[in-house]
CSV table of C-alpha atoms in Angstrom, one decimal:
chain,number,residue,atom,x,y,z
J,1,MET,CA,80.8,-79.3,-30.4
J,2,GLU,CA,81.3,-82.0,-27.9
J,3,ASN,CA,78.6,-81.7,-25.5
J,4,ASN,CA,75.9,-81.8,-28.2
J,5,PHE,CA,73.6,-84.8,-28.9
J,6,LYS,CA,71.0,-85.7,-31.2
J,7,MET,CA,67.5,-84.9,-30.7
J,8,VAL,CA,64.3,-85.6,-32.5
J,9,ALA,CA,61.2,-83.1,-32.6
J,10,LYS,CA,57.9,-84.9,-33.4
J,11,THR,CA,55.1,-83.2,-34.9
J,12,PHE,CA,52.0,-83.0,-37.4
J,13,PHE,CA,52.3,-84.2,-41.0
J,14,GLY,CA,52.7,-81.4,-42.8
J,15,PHE,CA,54.8,-79.2,-40.6
J,16,GLU,CA,58.1,-81.2,-41.2
J,17,GLU,CA,59.2,-77.8,-42.8
J,18,ILE,CA,57.9,-75.1,-40.7
J,19,LEU,CA,59.3,-77.0,-38.1
J,20,ALA,CA,62.5,-77.6,-39.5
J,21,LYS,CA,63.0,-73.6,-40.2
J,22,GLU,CA,61.8,-73.2,-36.3
J,23,LEU,CA,64.6,-75.1,-35.3
J,24,GLN,CA,67.2,-73.6,-37.8
J,25,MET,CA,66.3,-70.2,-36.6
J,26,LEU,CA,67.1,-71.5,-32.9
J,27,GLY,CA,70.2,-72.2,-34.0
J,28,ALA,CA,70.2,-75.9,-34.0
J,29,GLN,CA,72.9,-78.1,-35.8
J,30,ASP,CA,72.6,-80.7,-38.7
J,31,VAL,CA,68.6,-80.4,-38.8
J,32,GLU,CA,67.1,-82.8,-41.4
J,33,GLN,CA,63.3,-83.6,-42.2
J,34,GLY,CA,61.7,-86.6,-41.5
J,35,VAL,CA,58.0,-88.1,-42.0
J,36,ARG,CA,56.0,-86.3,-38.6
J,37,MET,CA,59.8,-85.4,-36.9
J,38,VAL,CA,62.7,-83.3,-37.5
J,39,SER,CA,66.0,-84.0,-35.9
J,40,PHE,CA,68.7,-82.1,-34.9
J,41,LYS,CA,71.7,-81.5,-32.6
J,42,GLY,CA,72.4,-79.1,-29.6
J,43,ASP,CA,73.2,-79.3,-25.8
J,44,LYS,CA,71.5,-79.6,-23.1
J,45,GLY,CA,70.6,-75.6,-22.7
J,46,PHE,CA,69.2,-75.8,-26.2
J,47,MET,CA,67.2,-79.0,-25.1
J,48,TYR,CA,65.5,-76.6,-22.6
J,49,LYS,CA,65.3,-74.0,-25.2
J,50,ALA,CA,64.0,-76.0,-27.9
J,51,ASN,CA,61.0,-77.0,-25.4
J,52,LEU,CA,60.2,-73.6,-24.0
J,53,SER,CA,60.3,-72.5,-28.1
J,54,LEU,CA,59.4,-74.5,-30.5
J,55,ARG,CA,55.6,-73.8,-32.1
J,56,THR,CA,55.4,-77.1,-34.1
J,57,ALA,CA,56.8,-79.7,-31.6
J,58,LEU,CA,54.7,-81.7,-30.0
J,59,LYS,CA,57.3,-83.6,-28.4
J,60,ILE,CA,61.2,-83.5,-27.9
J,61,LEU,CA,63.0,-86.9,-27.5
J,62,LYS,CA,66.5,-87.9,-26.9
J,63,PRO,CA,67.6,-91.0,-28.1
J,64,ILE,CA,70.2,-92.6,-26.4
J,65,TYR,CA,70.0,-96.3,-27.6
J,66,PHE,CA,69.5,-98.2,-30.9
J,67,PHE,CA,69.4,-101.6,-31.3
J,68,LYS,CA,68.0,-104.4,-33.4
J,69,ALA,CA,65.7,-106.9,-32.2
J,70,ASN,CA,63.5,-109.9,-33.8
J,71,ASN,CA,62.2,-111.1,-30.9
J,72,GLU,CA,61.4,-110.9,-27.2
J,73,GLN,CA,64.3,-111.9,-26.1
J,74,ALA,CA,66.1,-110.0,-28.3
J,75,LEU,CA,64.2,-107.1,-27.3
J,76,TYR,CA,64.6,-107.7,-23.3
J,77,LYS,CA,68.6,-108.0,-24.0
J,78,GLY,CA,68.8,-105.0,-25.8
J,79,ILE,CA,66.8,-103.3,-23.2
J,80,SER,CA,69.2,-104.5,-20.6
J,81,GLY,CA,72.1,-103.1,-22.2
J,82,VAL,CA,71.4,-99.6,-21.0
J,83,ASN,CA,73.0,-98.9,-17.6
J,84,TRP,CA,69.6,-97.4,-16.1
J,85,SER,CA,71.1,-96.3,-12.9
J,86,ARG,CA,72.1,-93.2,-15.0
J,87,TYR,CA,68.5,-92.2,-15.6
J,88,ILE,CA,66.9,-93.0,-12.8
J,89,SER,CA,67.0,-94.2,-9.1
J,90,ALA,CA,65.6,-97.1,-7.5
J,91,ASN,CA,63.5,-95.5,-5.1
J,92,GLN,CA,61.7,-92.7,-8.5
J,93,THR,CA,59.2,-94.0,-11.0
J,94,PHE,CA,59.3,-94.2,-14.8
J,95,VAL,CA,56.6,-95.0,-17.8
J,96,ILE,CA,57.4,-96.5,-20.6
J,97,ASP,CA,55.5,-95.1,-24.4
J,98,ALA,CA,56.1,-97.7,-26.8
J,99,THR,CA,55.2,-97.5,-30.5
J,100,VAL,CA,55.4,-100.5,-33.0
J,101,HIS,CA,55.7,-101.0,-36.4
J,102,SER,CA,57.0,-104.6,-37.1
J,103,ASP,CA,55.7,-107.6,-37.9
J,104,ASN,CA,57.9,-109.5,-35.0
J,105,PHE,CA,55.9,-107.5,-32.2
J,106,ASN,CA,52.2,-107.3,-32.5
J,107,HIS,CA,51.4,-105.1,-29.9
J,108,SER,CA,53.0,-101.9,-28.3
J,109,GLU,CA,51.4,-102.9,-24.7
J,110,PHE,CA,53.4,-105.9,-25.1
J,111,VAL,CA,56.7,-104.2,-26.1
J,112,SER,CA,56.2,-101.5,-22.9
J,113,GLN,CA,55.6,-104.6,-20.5
J,114,LYS,CA,58.9,-106.4,-21.8
J,115,CYS,CA,61.0,-103.6,-21.9
J,116,LYS,CA,59.9,-102.4,-18.0
J,117,ASP,CA,60.5,-105.6,-17.0
J,118,ALA,CA,64.0,-105.9,-18.0
J,119,ILE,CA,64.1,-102.3,-16.4
J,120,VAL,CA,62.8,-103.5,-13.3
J,121,ASP,CA,64.9,-106.6,-13.3
J,122,GLN,CA,68.3,-104.9,-13.9
J,123,PHE,CA,67.7,-103.0,-10.5
J,124,ARG,CA,66.4,-105.5,-8.9
J,125,GLU,CA,69.8,-107.6,-9.5
J,126,ARG,CA,71.7,-104.4,-8.9
J,127,THR,CA,70.6,-102.9,-5.7
J,128,GLY,CA,67.7,-105.3,-4.2
J,129,GLN,CA,65.0,-102.8,-5.1
J,130,ARG,CA,63.0,-101.7,-8.3
J,131,PRO,CA,61.7,-98.2,-9.2
J,132,SER,CA,58.0,-98.1,-10.2
J,133,ILE,CA,55.7,-97.7,-12.6
J,134,ASP,CA,53.6,-94.1,-12.6
J,135,LYS,CA,51.6,-93.8,-15.7
J,136,VAL,CA,50.2,-90.3,-14.2
J,137,HIS,CA,53.4,-88.4,-13.2
J,138,PRO,CA,56.7,-90.6,-13.5
J,139,ASP,CA,60.1,-89.5,-12.7
J,140,LEU,CA,61.4,-90.5,-16.3
J,141,ARG,CA,59.1,-91.0,-19.6
J,142,ILE,CA,60.8,-93.6,-22.1
J,143,ASN,CA,60.5,-93.9,-25.5
J,144,ILE,CA,60.8,-97.1,-27.4
J,145,HIS,CA,60.0,-97.1,-31.3
J,146,ILE,CA,60.2,-100.2,-33.4
J,147,ASP,CA,60.4,-100.0,-36.8
J,148,LYS,CA,60.4,-103.6,-38.4
J,149,ASP,CA,63.8,-105.1,-36.0
J,150,GLN,CA,65.2,-101.6,-35.4
J,151,VAL,CA,64.8,-100.5,-32.1
J,152,SER,CA,65.4,-97.0,-31.0
J,153,VAL,CA,65.2,-95.8,-27.0
J,154,ALA,CA,64.8,-92.5,-26.7
J,155,LEU,CA,64.1,-90.2,-23.5
J,156,ASP,CA,61.4,-87.8,-23.8
J,157,THR,CA,62.3,-84.6,-22.6
J,158,SER,CA,59.2,-82.9,-22.7
J,159,GLY,CA,56.3,-85.0,-20.6
J,160,ASN,CA,53.2,-84.3,-21.6
J,161,SER,CA,52.2,-83.1,-25.1
J,162,LEU,CA,54.1,-79.8,-25.7
J,163,HIS,CA,50.6,-78.6,-27.3
J,164,GLN,CA,49.9,-77.9,-23.8
J,165,ARG,CA,51.2,-75.0,-23.2
J,166,GLY,CA,49.6,-73.8,-19.5
J,167,TYR,CA,47.2,-71.2,-20.5
J,168,ARG,CA,44.2,-73.0,-21.9
J,169,THR,CA,41.8,-74.2,-19.0
J,170,ALA,CA,38.5,-73.7,-20.6
J,171,THR,CA,37.4,-75.4,-23.9
J,172,ASN,CA,34.5,-75.6,-26.3
J,173,ILE,CA,33.2,-78.7,-28.4
J,174,ALA,CA,36.2,-79.9,-30.9
J,175,PRO,CA,39.0,-77.2,-29.8
J,176,ILE,CA,42.0,-77.2,-32.3
J,177,ASN,CA,45.2,-78.3,-30.6
J,178,GLU,CA,47.5,-75.5,-29.8
J,179,VAL,CA,50.4,-76.9,-31.9
J,180,LEU,CA,48.1,-77.3,-35.2
J,181,ALA,CA,46.9,-73.8,-34.6
J,182,ALA,CA,50.8,-72.4,-34.2
J,183,GLY,CA,51.3,-74.6,-37.3
J,184,VAL,CA,48.3,-73.3,-39.5
J,185,LEU,CA,49.3,-70.0,-38.9
J,186,LEU,CA,52.9,-70.1,-39.6
J,187,LEU,CA,51.4,-71.8,-43.0
J,188,SER,CA,49.6,-69.4,-43.5
J,189,GLY,CA,52.2,-66.5,-43.6
J,190,TRP,CA,51.3,-65.0,-40.2
J,191,ASP,CA,54.3,-62.5,-39.2
J,192,GLY,CA,52.4,-60.0,-36.8
J,193,GLN,CA,52.6,-57.6,-40.0
J,194,GLY,CA,49.1,-56.6,-39.7
J,195,ASP,CA,45.8,-57.0,-38.7
J,196,PHE,CA,44.2,-60.5,-37.5
J,197,LEU,CA,40.9,-62.0,-37.0
J,198,ASP,CA,39.4,-65.3,-36.1
J,199,PRO,CA,35.9,-64.7,-37.1
J,200,MET,CA,35.0,-68.2,-35.1
J,201,CYS,CA,37.2,-68.0,-32.1
J,202,GLY,CA,35.6,-70.7,-29.9
J,203,SER,CA,37.9,-70.4,-27.0
J,204,GLY,CA,40.6,-68.3,-28.5
J,205,THR,CA,43.9,-70.7,-29.4
J,206,PHE,CA,44.3,-68.9,-32.5
J,207,LEU,CA,44.4,-65.9,-31.2
J,208,ALA,CA,47.0,-66.9,-28.3
J,209,GLU,CA,49.2,-68.5,-30.7
J,210,ALA,CA,48.9,-65.5,-33.5
J,211,ALA,CA,49.5,-63.0,-30.3
J,212,MET,CA,52.8,-65.2,-29.3
J,213,ILE,CA,54.1,-65.5,-33.1
J,214,ALA,CA,53.4,-61.7,-33.5
J,215,CYS,CA,55.0,-60.8,-30.3
J,216,ASN,CA,57.8,-63.7,-30.8
J,217,ILE,CA,56.5,-64.7,-27.1
J,218,PRO,CA,57.8,-68.4,-26.3
J,219,ALA,CA,55.5,-71.0,-26.8
J,220,ASN,CA,55.4,-72.7,-24.0
J,221,ILE,CA,56.2,-69.8,-21.5
J,222,ASN,CA,53.2,-70.3,-19.4
J,223,ARG,CA,53.6,-74.4,-19.1
J,224,LYS,CA,54.3,-75.5,-15.1
J,225,GLU,CA,56.6,-78.5,-16.4
J,226,PHE,CA,58.6,-80.2,-18.4
J,227,ALA,CA,60.1,-84.0,-18.3
J,228,PHE,CA,63.6,-83.1,-18.0
J,229,GLU,CA,62.9,-81.0,-14.7
J,230,LYS,CA,63.0,-84.5,-12.6
J,231,TRP,CA,66.2,-85.5,-14.1
J,232,HIS,CA,69.4,-86.0,-12.5
J,233,ASP,CA,71.4,-83.3,-14.6
J,234,TRP,CA,68.8,-81.0,-14.4
J,235,ASP,CA,70.1,-77.3,-14.2
J,236,ASN,CA,67.9,-75.0,-12.7
J,237,ASP,CA,70.3,-72.2,-13.1
J,238,LEU,CA,71.0,-72.9,-16.9
J,239,PHE,CA,66.9,-72.8,-17.3
J,240,ASP,CA,66.2,-69.6,-15.6
J,241,SER,CA,69.2,-68.1,-17.9
J,242,ILE,CA,67.6,-69.9,-21.0
J,243,THR,CA,64.4,-67.9,-20.0
J,244,ASP,CA,65.5,-64.8,-19.5
J,245,SER,CA,67.2,-64.7,-22.9
J,246,LEU,CA,64.0,-66.0,-25.0
J,247,LEU,CA,62.0,-63.1,-23.1
J,248,LYS,CA,64.4,-60.3,-23.8
J,249,ARG,CA,63.6,-61.1,-27.9
J,250,VAL,CA,60.1,-60.4,-27.3
J,251,ARG,CA,58.7,-57.7,-29.4
J,252,GLU,CA,56.5,-54.6,-29.5
J,253,PHE,CA,53.1,-55.3,-31.8
J,254,HIS,CA,51.5,-52.5,-33.3
J,255,TYR,CA,48.5,-53.7,-35.0
J,256,THR,CA,45.1,-55.9,-33.5
J,257,ILE,CA,44.1,-59.3,-33.1
J,258,LYS,CA,40.3,-59.5,-32.8
J,259,GLY,CA,37.9,-62.5,-32.1
J,260,PHE,CA,34.3,-63.2,-32.8
J,261,ASP,CA,31.9,-65.8,-31.6
J,262,LYS,CA,28.1,-65.8,-31.4
J,263,ALA,CA,28.3,-68.0,-28.6
J,264,PRO,CA,28.4,-66.1,-25.2
J,265,SER,CA,30.0,-69.4,-23.5
J,266,ALA,CA,32.5,-69.1,-25.9
J,267,VAL,CA,33.9,-65.4,-25.7
J,268,SER,CA,33.7,-65.8,-22.0
J,269,LYS,CA,36.4,-69.2,-22.3
J,270,ALA,CA,38.5,-67.4,-24.7
J,271,LYS,CA,38.9,-64.0,-22.6
J,272,ASP,CA,39.8,-66.2,-19.3
J,273,ASN,CA,42.4,-68.4,-21.8
J,274,ILE,CA,43.5,-65.3,-23.2
J,275,LYS,CA,43.7,-64.5,-19.5
J,276,ASN,CA,46.2,-67.0,-18.4
J,277,ALA,CA,48.1,-66.2,-21.2
J,278,ASN,CA,48.5,-63.0,-20.6
J,279,LEU,CA,48.1,-61.6,-23.7
J,280,GLU,CA,45.1,-59.6,-23.1
J,281,GLU,CA,46.6,-56.1,-23.5
J,282,TYR,CA,46.8,-57.5,-27.6
J,283,ILE,CA,43.7,-59.4,-28.1
J,284,SER,CA,40.0,-58.3,-28.3
J,285,ILE,CA,36.9,-60.7,-28.0
J,286,GLU,CA,33.7,-59.8,-29.3
J,287,GLU,CA,30.4,-61.5,-29.2
J,288,LYS,CA,29.3,-61.4,-33.0
J,289,ASN,CA,28.0,-63.7,-35.5
J,290,PHE,CA,30.3,-63.5,-38.5
J,291,PHE,CA,27.9,-63.1,-41.2
J,292,ASP,CA,26.7,-60.1,-39.3
J,293,THR,CA,29.8,-58.6,-40.0
J,294,GLU,CA,32.3,-57.0,-42.1
J,295,LYS,CA,36.0,-55.6,-42.5
J,296,THR,CA,36.4,-52.4,-40.2
J,297,THR,CA,39.9,-52.2,-40.4
J,298,GLN,CA,42.3,-50.2,-43.2
J,299,GLY,CA,45.0,-52.1,-45.2
J,300,LYS,CA,45.1,-56.0,-45.7
J,301,LEU,CA,43.3,-58.3,-43.1
J,302,HIS,CA,45.0,-61.6,-42.1
J,303,MET,CA,42.2,-64.2,-41.3
J,304,VAL,CA,42.7,-67.4,-40.0
J,305,PHE,CA,39.5,-69.8,-38.3
J,306,ASN,CA,38.3,-73.3,-37.6
J,307,PRO,CA,34.7,-73.7,-38.7
J,308,PRO,CA,32.6,-76.6,-37.4
J,309,TYR,CA,33.0,-79.5,-39.2
J,310,ASP,CA,32.0,-81.9,-36.7
J,311,GLU,CA,28.9,-83.8,-36.4
J,312,ARG,CA,28.4,-83.3,-32.7
J,313,LEU,CA,27.5,-79.3,-34.2
J,314,ASP,CA,24.2,-78.4,-34.7
J,315,ILE,CA,24.4,-76.6,-38.5
J,316,HIS,CA,23.3,-77.2,-41.8
J,317,MET,CA,26.6,-77.5,-43.6
J,318,GLU,CA,26.2,-77.0,-47.4
J,319,GLU,CA,24.1,-73.3,-45.9
J,320,PHE,CA,26.8,-72.7,-43.4
J,321,TYR,CA,29.8,-73.1,-45.8
J,322,LYS,CA,28.0,-70.9,-48.6
J,323,ASN,CA,27.2,-68.2,-46.1
J,324,ILE,CA,31.5,-68.3,-45.3
J,325,GLY,CA,31.5,-67.5,-48.9
J,326,ASP,CA,29.2,-65.1,-49.2
J,327,THR,CA,30.5,-63.4,-46.2
J,328,LEU,CA,33.8,-62.9,-47.5
J,329,LYS,CA,32.7,-61.9,-51.2
J,330,LYS,CA,30.6,-59.1,-50.1
J,331,ASN,CA,32.0,-58.2,-46.6
J,332,TYR,CA,35.5,-58.4,-46.4
J,333,PRO,CA,37.8,-57.1,-49.6
J,334,GLY,CA,41.4,-57.0,-48.9
J,335,THR,CA,41.8,-60.0,-47.1
J,336,ASN,CA,43.8,-63.0,-47.0
J,337,ALA,CA,41.4,-65.9,-45.5
J,338,TRP,CA,42.8,-69.1,-44.3
J,339,PHE,CA,40.5,-72.1,-42.9
J,340,ILE,CA,41.2,-75.6,-41.7
J,341,THR,CA,37.9,-78.1,-42.1
J,342,GLY,CA,37.8,-81.3,-42.1
J,343,ASN,CA,35.0,-82.1,-44.3
J,344,LEU,CA,36.6,-82.1,-47.9
J,345,ASP,CA,32.6,-82.1,-49.4
J,346,ALA,CA,31.5,-79.1,-47.3
J,347,LEU,CA,34.5,-76.8,-49.7
J,348,LYS,CA,32.4,-77.0,-52.8
J,349,PHE,CA,29.7,-74.9,-50.8
J,350,VAL,CA,32.1,-72.2,-50.4
J,351,GLY,CA,31.5,-70.9,-53.8
J,352,LEU,CA,35.0,-69.7,-54.1
J,353,LYS,CA,38.0,-71.1,-55.6
J,354,PRO,CA,41.1,-71.2,-53.2
J,355,SER,CA,44.2,-69.8,-54.4
J,356,ARG,CA,46.4,-72.8,-52.0
J,357,LYS,CA,45.2,-76.1,-50.7
J,358,ILE,CA,47.5,-77.9,-48.0
J,359,LYS,CA,46.7,-81.7,-47.1
J,360,LEU,CA,46.8,-81.4,-42.7
J,361,PHE,CA,45.6,-83.8,-40.4
J,362,ASN,CA,43.2,-82.6,-37.5
J,363,ALA,CA,44.2,-85.7,-35.1
J,364,SER,CA,42.9,-88.9,-37.3
J,365,ILE,CA,40.7,-86.5,-39.4
J,366,GLU,CA,42.3,-85.6,-43.0
J,367,ALA,CA,42.1,-81.9,-43.4
J,368,ARG,CA,42.4,-79.4,-45.3
J,369,LEU,CA,43.9,-75.9,-45.2
J,370,VAL,CA,42.6,-73.6,-47.9
J,371,LYS,CA,43.7,-69.9,-48.7
J,372,TYR,CA,41.1,-67.2,-50.3
J,373,GLU,CA,42.1,-63.9,-51.8
J,374,MET,CA,39.8,-61.1,-51.2
J,375,TYR,CA,40.8,-58.3,-53.7
J,376,GLU,CA,39.9,-55.1,-53.3
J,377,GLY,CA,37.9,-53.0,-56.1
J,378,SER,CA,37.9,-54.6,-60.0
J,379,LYS,CA,40.4,-57.3,-59.2
J,380,ARG,CA,37.8,-58.9,-56.6
J,381,THR,CA,35.1,-59.5,-58.9
J,382,LYS,CA,37.7,-60.7,-61.6
J,383,PHE,CA,40.1,-63.0,-59.4
J,384,GLN,CA,36.7,-64.7,-57.7
J,385,THR,CA,35.1,-65.6,-61.0
J,386,GLN,CA,38.0,-66.1,-63.5
J,387,GLU,CA,41.5,-67.8,-63.6
J,388,PRO,CA,43.8,-65.9,-65.5
J,389,ASP,CA,45.1,-68.6,-68.7
J,390,ASN,CA,48.4,-69.0,-67.1
J,391,ALA,CA,46.8,-69.8,-63.4
J,392,ALA,CA,49.2,-72.6,-61.9
J,393,PRO,CA,46.9,-75.3,-60.2
J,394,VAL,CA,45.5,-74.5,-57.0
J,395,SER,CA,46.4,-77.9,-54.7
J,396,ASP,CA,49.9,-78.1,-53.3
J,397,SER,CA,52.3,-80.5,-54.1
J,398,ASN,CA,51.5,-82.5,-50.9
J,399,ASP,CA,47.8,-82.6,-51.5
J,400,GLN,CA,47.5,-85.6,-52.7
């Protein structure tokens, strides 16, 4: 289609494949995986849909110009080659986000400043006026990416990172990012076809994301604003039509989603966030210490959680992770238990063999997403104490 254009969805390391699958399911064209990104094609309506729907995307960028630059003069000239009046007026505001991987340019702040000068000078020469910089709430957010001498200029269609869903107003120490939580859930195979438990739910992020996946609720339906709403070609009727179409695909959920936390303050915050997300009918949250609980549901239980591993949290790491393993082994037969941790040494204290191990990053912290399969009856003992002779290695290929 001639109205289609290229876009780039940014994501976390390890989520490229599931983001590509999300895009394909939405109907994107020419989907290609990269490192921490997936490129694709679609029209303006699809741009709206991608921002509303994608669970594992941090940003959706719309590239508009490419050129080569080895020095600041070439950079200035290249940015000046864009007709900026197509995207912004002299009385509006903008900001530039620069990412630089080049020996020719040492600092992203310098690149941002040089690009800003080129844009402002173009307006001054043509109109005698100039747009202003607004770092907090700009009318246009411009993304500059330099790799060696290759410069990519893109418009940020999203604005603030898409992990800012709009439902989480209360957080605890070290809350998990919403996009990271959604990616972990999708990697774990969560599809809403069973009961779900987060036994250390904190401010409720896994619970909210699990419910939205189970019910096919668009990830960013609660978000207040996207950057494209300030663009010259903003189409409110098209956006409303796409939103209505997505909401018609919401499905019923016939199982349970439960959260535990031993801290009353965490339970209160989680309940507030779940209420903000309009997900109260699907989720129940109780004040409980996971180590004092046991499985109460019939059939397979899907468990995903983010145990503490941060030095700010006052726990004895060895004992804590041993208790996780003991509780799973004794009290949670018939459970697929997944958790993410940035404390790689702590994993050896769990005392169970993970059946999967996936390398991820939580912010700048290298982490592991691990899976423990807790069996019913005799299998339970057999599979936790020994591996069959022909067992495959537990590490995924990307766990390096």
